[in-house]
Coordinates of N, CA and C in Angstrom, one line a residue:
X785 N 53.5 6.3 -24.9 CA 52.4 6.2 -25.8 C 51.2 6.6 -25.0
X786 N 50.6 7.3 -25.9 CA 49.1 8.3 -24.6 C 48.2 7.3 -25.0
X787 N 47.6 6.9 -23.3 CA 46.1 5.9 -24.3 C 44.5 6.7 -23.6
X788 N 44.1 7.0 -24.5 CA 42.5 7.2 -24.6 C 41.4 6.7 -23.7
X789 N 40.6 7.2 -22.8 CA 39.8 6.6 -22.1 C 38.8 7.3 -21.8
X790 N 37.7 6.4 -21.2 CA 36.3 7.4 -20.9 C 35.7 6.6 -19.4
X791 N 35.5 7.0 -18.6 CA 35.2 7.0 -17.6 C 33.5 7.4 -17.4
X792 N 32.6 6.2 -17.2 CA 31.1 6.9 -17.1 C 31.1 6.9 -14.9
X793 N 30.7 7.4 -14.7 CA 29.9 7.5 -13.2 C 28.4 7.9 -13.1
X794 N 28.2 7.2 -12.0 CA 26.6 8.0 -11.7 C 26.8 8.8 -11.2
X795 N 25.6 9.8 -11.6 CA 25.7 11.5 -10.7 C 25.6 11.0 -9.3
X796 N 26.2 12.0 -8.7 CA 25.8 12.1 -7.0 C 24.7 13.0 -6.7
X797 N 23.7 12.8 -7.2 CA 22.3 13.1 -6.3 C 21.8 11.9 -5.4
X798 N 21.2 12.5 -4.4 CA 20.7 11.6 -3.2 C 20.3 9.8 -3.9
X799 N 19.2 10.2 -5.1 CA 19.0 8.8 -5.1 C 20.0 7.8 -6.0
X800 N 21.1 8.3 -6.6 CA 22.1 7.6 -7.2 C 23.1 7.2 -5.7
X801 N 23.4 8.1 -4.9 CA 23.9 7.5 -3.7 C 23.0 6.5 -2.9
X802 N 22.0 6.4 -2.8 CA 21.1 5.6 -1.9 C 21.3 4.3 -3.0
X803 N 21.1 4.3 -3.8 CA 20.6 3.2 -4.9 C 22.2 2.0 -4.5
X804 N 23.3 3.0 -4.9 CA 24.9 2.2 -4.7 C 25.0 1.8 -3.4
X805 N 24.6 2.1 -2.6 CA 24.7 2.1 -0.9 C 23.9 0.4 -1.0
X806 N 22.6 0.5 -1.5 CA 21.7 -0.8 -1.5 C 22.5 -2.0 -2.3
X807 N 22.7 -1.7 -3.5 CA 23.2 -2.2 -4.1 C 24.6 -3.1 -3.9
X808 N 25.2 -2.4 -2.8 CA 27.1 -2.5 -2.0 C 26.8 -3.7 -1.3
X809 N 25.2 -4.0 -0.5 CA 24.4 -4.7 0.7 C 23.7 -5.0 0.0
X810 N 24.1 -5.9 -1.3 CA 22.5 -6.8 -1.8 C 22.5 -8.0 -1.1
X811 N 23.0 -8.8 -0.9 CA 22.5 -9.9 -0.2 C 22.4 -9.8 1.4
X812 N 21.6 -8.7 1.9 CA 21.0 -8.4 3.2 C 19.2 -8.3 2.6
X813 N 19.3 -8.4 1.2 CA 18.2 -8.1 0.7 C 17.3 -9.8 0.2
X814 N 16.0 -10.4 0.4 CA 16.0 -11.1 -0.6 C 15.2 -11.1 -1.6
X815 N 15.1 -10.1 -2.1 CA 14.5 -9.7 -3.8 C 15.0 -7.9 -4.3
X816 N 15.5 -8.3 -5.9 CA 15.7 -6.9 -6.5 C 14.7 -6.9 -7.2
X817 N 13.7 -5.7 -7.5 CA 12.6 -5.8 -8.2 C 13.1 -4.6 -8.9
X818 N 13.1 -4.9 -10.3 CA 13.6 -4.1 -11.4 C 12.8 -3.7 -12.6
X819 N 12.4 -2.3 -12.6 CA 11.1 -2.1 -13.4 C 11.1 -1.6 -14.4
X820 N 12.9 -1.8 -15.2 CA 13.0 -1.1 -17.1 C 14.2 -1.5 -17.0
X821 N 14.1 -1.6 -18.4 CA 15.7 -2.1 -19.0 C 17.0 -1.4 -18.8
X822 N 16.1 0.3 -19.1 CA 17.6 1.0 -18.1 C 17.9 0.5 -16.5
X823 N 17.2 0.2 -15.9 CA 17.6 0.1 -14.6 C 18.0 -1.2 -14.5
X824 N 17.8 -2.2 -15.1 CA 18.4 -3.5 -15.6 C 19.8 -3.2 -15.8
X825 N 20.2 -2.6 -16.9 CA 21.4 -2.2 -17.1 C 22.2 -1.4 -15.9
X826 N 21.8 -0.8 -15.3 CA 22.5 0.1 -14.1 C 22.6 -0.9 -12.8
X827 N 21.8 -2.0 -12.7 CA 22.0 -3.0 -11.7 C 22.4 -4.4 -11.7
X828 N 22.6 -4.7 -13.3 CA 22.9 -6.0 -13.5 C 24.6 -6.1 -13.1
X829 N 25.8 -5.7 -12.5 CA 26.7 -6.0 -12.1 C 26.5 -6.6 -11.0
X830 N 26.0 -5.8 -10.2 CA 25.5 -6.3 -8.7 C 24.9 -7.4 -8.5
X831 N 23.7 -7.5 -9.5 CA 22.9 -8.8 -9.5 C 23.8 -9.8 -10.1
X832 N 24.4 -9.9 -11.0 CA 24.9 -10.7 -11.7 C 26.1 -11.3 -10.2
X833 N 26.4 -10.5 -9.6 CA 27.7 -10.8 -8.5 C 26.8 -11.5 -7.4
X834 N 25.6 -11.1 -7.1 CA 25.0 -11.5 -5.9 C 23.7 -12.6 -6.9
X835 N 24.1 -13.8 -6.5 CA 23.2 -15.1 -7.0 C 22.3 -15.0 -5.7
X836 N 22.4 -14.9 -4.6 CA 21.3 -15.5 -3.4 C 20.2 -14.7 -3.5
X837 N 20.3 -13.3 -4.0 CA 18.9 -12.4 -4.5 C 18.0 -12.9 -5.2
X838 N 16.8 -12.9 -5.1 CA 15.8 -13.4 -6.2 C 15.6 -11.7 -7.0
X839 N 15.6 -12.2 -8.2 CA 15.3 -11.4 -9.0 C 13.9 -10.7 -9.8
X840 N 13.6 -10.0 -9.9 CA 12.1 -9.9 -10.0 C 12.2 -9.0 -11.5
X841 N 11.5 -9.1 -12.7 CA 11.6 -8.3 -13.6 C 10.5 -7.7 -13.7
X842 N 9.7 -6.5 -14.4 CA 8.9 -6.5 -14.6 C 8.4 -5.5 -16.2
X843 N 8.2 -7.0 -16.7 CA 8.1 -6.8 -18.6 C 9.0 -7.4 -18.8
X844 N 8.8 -7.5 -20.5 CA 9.4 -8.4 -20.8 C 10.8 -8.0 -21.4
X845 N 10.9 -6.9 -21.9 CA 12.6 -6.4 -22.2 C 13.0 -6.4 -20.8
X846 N 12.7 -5.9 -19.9 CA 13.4 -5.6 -18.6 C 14.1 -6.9 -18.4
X847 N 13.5 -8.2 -18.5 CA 13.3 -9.5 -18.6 C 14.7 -10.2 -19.5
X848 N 14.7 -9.2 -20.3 CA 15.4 -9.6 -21.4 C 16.7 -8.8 -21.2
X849 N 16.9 -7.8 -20.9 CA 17.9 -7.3 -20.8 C 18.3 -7.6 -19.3
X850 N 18.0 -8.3 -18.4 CA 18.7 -8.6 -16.9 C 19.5 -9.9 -17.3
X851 N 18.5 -10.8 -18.2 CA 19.3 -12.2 -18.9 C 20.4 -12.4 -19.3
X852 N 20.5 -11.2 -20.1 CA 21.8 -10.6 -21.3 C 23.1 -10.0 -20.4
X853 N 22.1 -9.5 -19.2 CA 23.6 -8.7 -18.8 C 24.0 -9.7 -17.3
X854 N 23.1 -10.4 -16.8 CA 23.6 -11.4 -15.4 C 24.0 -12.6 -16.0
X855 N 23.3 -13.4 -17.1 CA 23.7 -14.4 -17.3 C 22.8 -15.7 -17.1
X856 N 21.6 -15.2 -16.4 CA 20.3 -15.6 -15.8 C 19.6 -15.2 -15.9
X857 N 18.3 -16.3 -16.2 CA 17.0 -15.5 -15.8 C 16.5 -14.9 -14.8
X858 N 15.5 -13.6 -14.9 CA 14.9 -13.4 -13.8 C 14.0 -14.8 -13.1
X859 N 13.7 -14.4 -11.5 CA 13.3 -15.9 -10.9 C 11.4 -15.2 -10.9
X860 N 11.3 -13.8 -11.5 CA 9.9 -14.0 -11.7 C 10.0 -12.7 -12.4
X861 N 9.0 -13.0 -13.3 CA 8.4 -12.1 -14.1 C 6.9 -12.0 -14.6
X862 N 5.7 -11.2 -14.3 CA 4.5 -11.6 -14.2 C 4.2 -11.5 -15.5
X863 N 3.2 -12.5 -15.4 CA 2.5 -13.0 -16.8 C 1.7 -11.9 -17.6
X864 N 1.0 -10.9 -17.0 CA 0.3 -10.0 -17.4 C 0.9 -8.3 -17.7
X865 N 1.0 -8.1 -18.8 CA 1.7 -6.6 -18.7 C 0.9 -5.9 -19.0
X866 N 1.3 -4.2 -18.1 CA 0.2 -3.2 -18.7 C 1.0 -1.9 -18.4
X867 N 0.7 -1.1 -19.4 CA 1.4 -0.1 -19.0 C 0.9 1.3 -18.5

């Protein structure tokens, strides 16, 4: 029986390798500062795996979408937004 599948990866340009390389060594780090929901979504496995990181969102979807995908809140998110 054939089964069907889709495979996403990140491109291999420089900063998608640099980004996974950080990411591989998050807790040598202690804050992820995460500044849109896409990037929320591209790093919330890692975060979600590494609890000793403090989390930093910035806005409030970004905020909302790190919640949805780690399982936790960010440990800061500034009170004032501007874009």
């Amino acid at each position: 029986q054939a089964t069907n599948s889709v495979t996403v990866e990140d491109s291999r340009d420089h900063r998608s390798i640099e980004l996974r390389h950080c990411l591989d060594r998050l807790e040598d780090f202690d804050w992820l500062v995460v500044s849109s929901a896409a990037g929320a979504e591209r790093v919330a496995s890692a975060a979600a795996a590494q609890t000793t990181v403090r989390v930093a969102a910035v806005g409030s979807a970004t905020a909302q979408t790190l919640t949805s995908a780690t399982g936790r809140p960010p440990d800061l998110v500034p009170a004032v937004q501007r874009a």
